PDB file of C-alpha atoms in Angstrom:
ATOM      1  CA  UNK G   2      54.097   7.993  63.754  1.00 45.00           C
ATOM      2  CA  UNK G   3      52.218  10.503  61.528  1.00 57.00           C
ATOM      3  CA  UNK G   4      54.258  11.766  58.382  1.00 74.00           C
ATOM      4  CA  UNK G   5      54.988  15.305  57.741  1.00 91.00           C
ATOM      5  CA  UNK G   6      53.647  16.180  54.969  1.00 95.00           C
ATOM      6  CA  UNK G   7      55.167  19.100  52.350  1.00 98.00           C
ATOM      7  CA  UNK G   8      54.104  21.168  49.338  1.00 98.00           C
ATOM      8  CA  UNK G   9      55.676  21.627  46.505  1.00 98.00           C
ATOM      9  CA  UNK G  10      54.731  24.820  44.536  1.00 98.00           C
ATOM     10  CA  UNK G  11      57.028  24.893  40.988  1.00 96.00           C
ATOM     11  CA  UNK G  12      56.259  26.967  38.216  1.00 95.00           C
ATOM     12  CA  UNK G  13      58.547  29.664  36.677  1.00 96.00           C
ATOM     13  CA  UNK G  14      56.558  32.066  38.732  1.00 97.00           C
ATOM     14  CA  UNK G  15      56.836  34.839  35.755  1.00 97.00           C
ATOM     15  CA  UNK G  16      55.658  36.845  38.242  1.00 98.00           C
ATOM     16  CA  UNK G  17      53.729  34.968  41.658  1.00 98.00           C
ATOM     17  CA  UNK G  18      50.233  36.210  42.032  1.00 98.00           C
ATOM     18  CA  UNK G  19      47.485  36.236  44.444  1.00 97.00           C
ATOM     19  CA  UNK G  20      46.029  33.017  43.284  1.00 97.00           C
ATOM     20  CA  UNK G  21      49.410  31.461  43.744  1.00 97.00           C
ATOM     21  CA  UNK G  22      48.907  31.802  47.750  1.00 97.00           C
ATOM     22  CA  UNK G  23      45.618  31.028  47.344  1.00 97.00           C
ATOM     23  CA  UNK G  24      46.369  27.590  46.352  1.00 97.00           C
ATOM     24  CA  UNK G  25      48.927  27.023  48.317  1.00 98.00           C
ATOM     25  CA  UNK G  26      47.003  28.405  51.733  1.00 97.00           C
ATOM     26  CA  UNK G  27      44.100  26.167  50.803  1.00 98.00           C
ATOM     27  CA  UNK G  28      46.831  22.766  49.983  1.00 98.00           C
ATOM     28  CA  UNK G  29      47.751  23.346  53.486  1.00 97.00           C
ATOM     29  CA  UNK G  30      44.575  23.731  54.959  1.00 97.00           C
ATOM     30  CA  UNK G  31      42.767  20.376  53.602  1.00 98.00           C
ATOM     31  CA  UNK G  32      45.855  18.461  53.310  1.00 97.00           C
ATOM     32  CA  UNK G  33      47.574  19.266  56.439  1.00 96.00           C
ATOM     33  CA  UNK G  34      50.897  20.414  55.204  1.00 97.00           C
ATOM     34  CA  UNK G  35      53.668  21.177  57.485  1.00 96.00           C
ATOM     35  CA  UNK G  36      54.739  23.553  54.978  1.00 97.00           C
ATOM     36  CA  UNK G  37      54.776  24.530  51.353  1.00 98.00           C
ATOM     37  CA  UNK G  38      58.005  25.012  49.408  1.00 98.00           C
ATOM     38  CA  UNK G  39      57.655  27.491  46.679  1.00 98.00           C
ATOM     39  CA  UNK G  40      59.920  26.241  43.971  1.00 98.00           C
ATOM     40  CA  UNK G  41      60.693  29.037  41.198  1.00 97.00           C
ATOM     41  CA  UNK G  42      62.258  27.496  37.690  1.00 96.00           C
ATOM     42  CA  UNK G  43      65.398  28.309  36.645  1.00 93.00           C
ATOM     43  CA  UNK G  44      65.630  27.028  33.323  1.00 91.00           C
ATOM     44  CA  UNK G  45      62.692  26.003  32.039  1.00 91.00           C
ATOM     45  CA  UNK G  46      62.448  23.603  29.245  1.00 86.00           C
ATOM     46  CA  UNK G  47      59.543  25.713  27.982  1.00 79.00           C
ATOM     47  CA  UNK G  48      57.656  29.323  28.511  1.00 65.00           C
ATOM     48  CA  UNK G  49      61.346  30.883  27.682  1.00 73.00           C
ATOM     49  CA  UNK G  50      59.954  34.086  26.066  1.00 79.00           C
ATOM     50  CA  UNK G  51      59.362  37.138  28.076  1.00 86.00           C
ATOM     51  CA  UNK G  52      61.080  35.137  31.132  1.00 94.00           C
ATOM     52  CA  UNK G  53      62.046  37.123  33.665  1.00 96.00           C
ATOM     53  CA  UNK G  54      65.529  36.315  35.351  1.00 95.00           C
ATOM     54  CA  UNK G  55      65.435  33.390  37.309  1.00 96.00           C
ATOM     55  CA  UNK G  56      66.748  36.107  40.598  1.00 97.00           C
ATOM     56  CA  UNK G  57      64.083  39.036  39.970  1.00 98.00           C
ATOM     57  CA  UNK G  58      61.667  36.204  40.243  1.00 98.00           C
ATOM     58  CA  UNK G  59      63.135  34.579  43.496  1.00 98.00           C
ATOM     59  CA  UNK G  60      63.094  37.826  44.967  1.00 98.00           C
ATOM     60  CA  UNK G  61      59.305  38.210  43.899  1.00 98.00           C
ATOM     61  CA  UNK G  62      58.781  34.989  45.389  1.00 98.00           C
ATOM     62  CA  UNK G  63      60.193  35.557  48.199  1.00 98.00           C
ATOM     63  CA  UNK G  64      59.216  38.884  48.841  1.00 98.00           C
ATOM     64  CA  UNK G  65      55.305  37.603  47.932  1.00 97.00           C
ATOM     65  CA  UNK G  66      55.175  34.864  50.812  1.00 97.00           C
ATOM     66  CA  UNK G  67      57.315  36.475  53.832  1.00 94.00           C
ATOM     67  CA  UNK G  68      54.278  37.479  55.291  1.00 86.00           C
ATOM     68  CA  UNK G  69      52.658  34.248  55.129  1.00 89.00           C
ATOM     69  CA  UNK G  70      54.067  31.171  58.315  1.00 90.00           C
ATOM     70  CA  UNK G  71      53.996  28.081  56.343  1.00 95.00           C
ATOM     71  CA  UNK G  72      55.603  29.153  52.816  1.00 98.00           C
ATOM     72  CA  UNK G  73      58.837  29.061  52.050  1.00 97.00           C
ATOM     73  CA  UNK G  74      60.801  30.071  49.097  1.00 98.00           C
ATOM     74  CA  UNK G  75      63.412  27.506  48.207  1.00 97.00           C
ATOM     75  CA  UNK G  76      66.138  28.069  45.785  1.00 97.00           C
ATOM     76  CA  UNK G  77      66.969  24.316  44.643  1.00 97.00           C
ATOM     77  CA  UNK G  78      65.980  24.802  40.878  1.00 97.00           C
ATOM     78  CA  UNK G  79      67.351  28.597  40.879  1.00 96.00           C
ATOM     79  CA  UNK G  80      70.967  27.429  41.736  1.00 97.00           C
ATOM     80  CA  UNK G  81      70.817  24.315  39.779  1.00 95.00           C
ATOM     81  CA  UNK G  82      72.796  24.685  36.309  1.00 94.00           C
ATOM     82  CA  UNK G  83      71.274  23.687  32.657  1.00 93.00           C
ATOM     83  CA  UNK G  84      67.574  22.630  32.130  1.00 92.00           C
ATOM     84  CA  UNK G  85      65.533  22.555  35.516  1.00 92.00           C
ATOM     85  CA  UNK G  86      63.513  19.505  35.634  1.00 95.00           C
ATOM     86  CA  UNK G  87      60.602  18.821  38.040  1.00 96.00           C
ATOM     87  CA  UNK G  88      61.704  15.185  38.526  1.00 97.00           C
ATOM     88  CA  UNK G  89      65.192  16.298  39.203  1.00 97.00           C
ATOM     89  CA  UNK G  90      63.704  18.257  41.938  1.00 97.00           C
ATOM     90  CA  UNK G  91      61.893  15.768  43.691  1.00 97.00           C
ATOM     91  CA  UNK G  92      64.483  13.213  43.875  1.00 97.00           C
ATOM     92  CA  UNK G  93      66.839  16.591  45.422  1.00 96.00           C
ATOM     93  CA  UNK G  94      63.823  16.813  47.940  1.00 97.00           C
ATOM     94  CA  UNK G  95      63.658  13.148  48.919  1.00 95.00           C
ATOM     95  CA  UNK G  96      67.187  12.714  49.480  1.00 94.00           C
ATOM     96  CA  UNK G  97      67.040  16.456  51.495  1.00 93.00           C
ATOM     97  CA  UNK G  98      64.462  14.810  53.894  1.00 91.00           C
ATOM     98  CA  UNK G  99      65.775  11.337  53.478  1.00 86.00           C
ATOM     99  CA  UNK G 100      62.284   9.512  53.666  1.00 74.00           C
ATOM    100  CA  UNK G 101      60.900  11.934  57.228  1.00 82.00           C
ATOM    101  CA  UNK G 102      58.034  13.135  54.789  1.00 92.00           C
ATOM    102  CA  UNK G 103      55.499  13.231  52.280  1.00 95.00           C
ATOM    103  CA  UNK G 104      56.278  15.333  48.972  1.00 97.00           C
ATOM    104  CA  UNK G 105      52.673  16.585  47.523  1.00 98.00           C
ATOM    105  CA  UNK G 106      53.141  18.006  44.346  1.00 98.00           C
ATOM    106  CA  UNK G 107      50.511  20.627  43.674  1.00 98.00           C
ATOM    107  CA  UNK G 108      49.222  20.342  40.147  1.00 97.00           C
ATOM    108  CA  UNK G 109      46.665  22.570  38.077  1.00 95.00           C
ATOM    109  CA  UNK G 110      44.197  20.464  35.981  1.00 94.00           C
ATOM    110  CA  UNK G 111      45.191  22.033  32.970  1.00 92.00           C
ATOM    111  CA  UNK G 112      48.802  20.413  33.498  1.00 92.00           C
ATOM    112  CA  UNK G 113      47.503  16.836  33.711  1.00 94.00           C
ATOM    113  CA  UNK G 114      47.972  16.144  30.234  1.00 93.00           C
ATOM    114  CA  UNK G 115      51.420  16.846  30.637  1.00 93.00           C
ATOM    115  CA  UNK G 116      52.342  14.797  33.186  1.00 95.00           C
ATOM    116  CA  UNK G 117      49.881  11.970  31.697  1.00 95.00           C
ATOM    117  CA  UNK G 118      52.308  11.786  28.342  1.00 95.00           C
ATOM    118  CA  UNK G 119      55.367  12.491  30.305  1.00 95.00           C
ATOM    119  CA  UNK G 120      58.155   9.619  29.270  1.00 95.00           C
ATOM    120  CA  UNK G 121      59.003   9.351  32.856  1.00 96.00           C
ATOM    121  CA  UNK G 122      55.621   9.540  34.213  1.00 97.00           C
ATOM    122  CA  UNK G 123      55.732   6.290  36.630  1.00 96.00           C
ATOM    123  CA  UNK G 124      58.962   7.145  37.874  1.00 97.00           C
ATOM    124  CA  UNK G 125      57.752  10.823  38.891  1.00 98.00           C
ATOM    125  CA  UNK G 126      54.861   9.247  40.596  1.00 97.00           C
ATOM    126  CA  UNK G 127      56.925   7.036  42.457  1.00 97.00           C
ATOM    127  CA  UNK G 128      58.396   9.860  44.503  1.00 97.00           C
ATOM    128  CA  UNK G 129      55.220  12.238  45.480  1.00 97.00           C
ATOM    129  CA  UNK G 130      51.628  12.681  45.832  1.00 98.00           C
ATOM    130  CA  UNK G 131      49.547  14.612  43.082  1.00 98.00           C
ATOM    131  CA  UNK G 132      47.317  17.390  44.758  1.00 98.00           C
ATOM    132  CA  UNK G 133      44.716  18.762  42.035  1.00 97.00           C
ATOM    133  CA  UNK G 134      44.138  21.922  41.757  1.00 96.00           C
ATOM    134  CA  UNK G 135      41.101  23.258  39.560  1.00 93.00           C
ATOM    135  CA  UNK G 136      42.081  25.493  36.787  1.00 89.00           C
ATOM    136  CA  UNK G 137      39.982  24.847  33.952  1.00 86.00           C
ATOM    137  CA  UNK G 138      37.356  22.939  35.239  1.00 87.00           C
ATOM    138  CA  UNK G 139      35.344  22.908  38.190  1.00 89.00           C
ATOM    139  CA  UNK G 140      36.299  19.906  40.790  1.00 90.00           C
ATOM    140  CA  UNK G 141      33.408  17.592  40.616  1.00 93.00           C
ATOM    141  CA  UNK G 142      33.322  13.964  41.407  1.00 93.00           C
ATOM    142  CA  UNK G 143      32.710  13.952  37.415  1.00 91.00           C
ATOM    143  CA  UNK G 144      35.591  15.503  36.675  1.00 93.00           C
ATOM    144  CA  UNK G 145      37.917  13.815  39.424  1.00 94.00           C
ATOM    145  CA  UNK G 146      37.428  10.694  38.163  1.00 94.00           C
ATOM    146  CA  UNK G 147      38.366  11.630  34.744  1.00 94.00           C
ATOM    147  CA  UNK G 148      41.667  13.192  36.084  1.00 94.00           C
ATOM    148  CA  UNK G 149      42.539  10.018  37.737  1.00 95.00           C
ATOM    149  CA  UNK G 150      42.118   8.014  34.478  1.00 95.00           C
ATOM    150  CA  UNK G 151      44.554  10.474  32.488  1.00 95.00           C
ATOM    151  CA  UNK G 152      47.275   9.578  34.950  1.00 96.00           C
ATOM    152  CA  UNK G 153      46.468   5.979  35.996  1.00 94.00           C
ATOM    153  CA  UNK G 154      48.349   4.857  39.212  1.00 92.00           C
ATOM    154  CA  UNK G 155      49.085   8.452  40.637  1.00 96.00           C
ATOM    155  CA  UNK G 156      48.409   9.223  44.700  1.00 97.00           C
ATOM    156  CA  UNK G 157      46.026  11.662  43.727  1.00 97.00           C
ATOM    157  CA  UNK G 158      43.576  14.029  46.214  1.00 97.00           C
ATOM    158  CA  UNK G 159      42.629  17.222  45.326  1.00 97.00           C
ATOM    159  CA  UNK G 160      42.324  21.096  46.637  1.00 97.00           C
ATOM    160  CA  UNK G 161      39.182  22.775  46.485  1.00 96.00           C
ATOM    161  CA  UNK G 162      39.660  25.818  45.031  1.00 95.00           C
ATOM    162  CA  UNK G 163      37.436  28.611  43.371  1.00 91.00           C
ATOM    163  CA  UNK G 164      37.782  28.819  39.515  1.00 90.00           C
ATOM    164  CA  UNK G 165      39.726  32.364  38.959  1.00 89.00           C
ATOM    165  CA  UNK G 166      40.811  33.892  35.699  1.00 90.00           C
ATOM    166  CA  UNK G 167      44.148  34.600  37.255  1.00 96.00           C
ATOM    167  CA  UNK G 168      47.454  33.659  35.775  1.00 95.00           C
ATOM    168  CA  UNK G 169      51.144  34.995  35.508  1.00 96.00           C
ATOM    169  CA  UNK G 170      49.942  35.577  32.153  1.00 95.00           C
ATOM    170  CA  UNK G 171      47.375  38.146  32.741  1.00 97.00           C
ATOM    171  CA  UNK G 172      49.417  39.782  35.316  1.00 98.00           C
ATOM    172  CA  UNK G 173      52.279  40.422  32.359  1.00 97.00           C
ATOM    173  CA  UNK G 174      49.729  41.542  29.382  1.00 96.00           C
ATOM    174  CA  UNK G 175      47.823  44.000  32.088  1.00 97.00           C
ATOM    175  CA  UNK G 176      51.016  45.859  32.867  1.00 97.00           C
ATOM    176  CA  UNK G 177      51.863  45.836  29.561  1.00 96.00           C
ATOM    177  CA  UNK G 178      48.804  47.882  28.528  1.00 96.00           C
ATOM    178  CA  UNK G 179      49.639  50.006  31.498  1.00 96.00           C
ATOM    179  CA  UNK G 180      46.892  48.628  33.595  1.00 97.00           C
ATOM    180  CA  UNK G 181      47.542  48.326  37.550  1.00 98.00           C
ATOM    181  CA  UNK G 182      47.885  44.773  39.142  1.00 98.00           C
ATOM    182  CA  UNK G 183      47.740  46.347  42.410  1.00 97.00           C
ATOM    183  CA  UNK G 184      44.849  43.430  43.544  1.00 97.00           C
ATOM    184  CA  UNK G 185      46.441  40.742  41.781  1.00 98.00           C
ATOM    185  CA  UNK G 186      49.884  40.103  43.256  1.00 98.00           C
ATOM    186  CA  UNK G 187      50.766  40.696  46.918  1.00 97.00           C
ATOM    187  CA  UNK G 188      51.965  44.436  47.856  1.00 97.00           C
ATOM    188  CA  UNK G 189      55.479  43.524  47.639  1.00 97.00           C
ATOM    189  CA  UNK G 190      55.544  41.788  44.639  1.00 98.00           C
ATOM    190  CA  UNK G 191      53.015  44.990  43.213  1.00 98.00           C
ATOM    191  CA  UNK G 192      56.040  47.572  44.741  1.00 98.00           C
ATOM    192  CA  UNK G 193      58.770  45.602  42.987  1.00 98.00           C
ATOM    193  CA  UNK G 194      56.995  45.400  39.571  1.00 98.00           C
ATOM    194  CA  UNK G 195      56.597  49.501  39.783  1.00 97.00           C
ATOM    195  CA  UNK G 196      60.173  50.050  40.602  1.00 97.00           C
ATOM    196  CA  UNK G 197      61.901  48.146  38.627  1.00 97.00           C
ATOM    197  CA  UNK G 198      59.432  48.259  35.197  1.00 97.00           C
ATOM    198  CA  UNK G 199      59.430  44.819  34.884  1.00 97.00           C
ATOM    199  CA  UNK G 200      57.119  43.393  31.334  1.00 96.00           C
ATOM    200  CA  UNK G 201      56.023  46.886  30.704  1.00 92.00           C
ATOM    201  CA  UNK G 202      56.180  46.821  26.910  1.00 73.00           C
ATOM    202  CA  UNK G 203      55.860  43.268  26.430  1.00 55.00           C
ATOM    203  CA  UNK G 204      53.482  41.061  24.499  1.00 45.00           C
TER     204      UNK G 204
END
């Protein structure tokens, strides 16, 4: 019997983006997902400054993918107390499903080296697949073989995705300097961040 196969899309999502569905529409597409589960942080263990509240950016999240069949926002690391943990997540997720499917854990390149000196590293690998995602660097047979010797022993395949400057980052600084992110975050998301003001005057 084939195994359904999931996404996982975590992040503090500070706010979702274009490039966010992007990834996650193209994950789907060449890995034959089921679905993708987009997983905001709650409490981080880094990127604290300048976070939004963990339930203005569920309701970005949310409000970003509704139109899309497929996503789906998912509130296990919003309603989980203290630090949220990625690991802590999966093992919620595999006990959720109780062994019905595949966990894919979608990855930018330029979070390898995280994972690679991560203290728990084998035991995160244990529970999920590793899908790639080009950030940095464009995804080359070169450059795929040097990801899979920074974290040796991952179940590793990779999206192919267009290199974009696009990040939660950019999104923040723009409307900070009053500039309009009307084509870089979905409508809803755009409508929310006008309403409410949120990172105007931030840097």
């Amino acid at each position: 019997m084939r195994t359904n196969q999931i996404g996982i899309m975590g992040g503090t999502f500070n706010p979702i983006h274009n490039l966010h569905l992007l990834v996650g529409q193209l994950a789907r597409e060449q890995h034959n997902l089921s679905k993708v589960l987009f997983i905001p942080s709650g409490s981080p263990p880094h990127k604290k400054d300048g976070l939004l509240g963990r339930e203005e950016r569920f309701e970005m999240v949310e409000a970003g993918i509704e139109a899309e069949t497929g996503f789906e926002a998912c509130r296990l690391e919003i309603d989980r107390p203290g630090t949220t943990w990625s690991i802590d997540t999966l093992y919620e997720l595999t006990e959720l499903y109780r062994g019905e499917v595949r966990l894919n854990f979608i990855i930018g390149d330029d979070n390898l080296r995280v994972l690679a000196d991560y203290d728990r590293r084998d035991e995160f690998l244990s529970l999920c697949r590793i899908l790639v995602c080009p950030r940095r660097y464009k995804n080359t047979a070169y450059r795929r073989r040097i990801w899979k010797k920074m974290v040796p022993g991952a179940d590793m395949a990779f999206i192919e995705c267009p290199l974009f400057p696009l990040s939660s980052t950019m999104v923040r600084e723009w409307i900070a300097a009053g500039r309009s992110v009307r084509y870089l975050v979905p409508a809803r998301v755009n409508s929310i961040l006008d309403g409410n003001g949120y990172y105007r005057d931030r840097h």
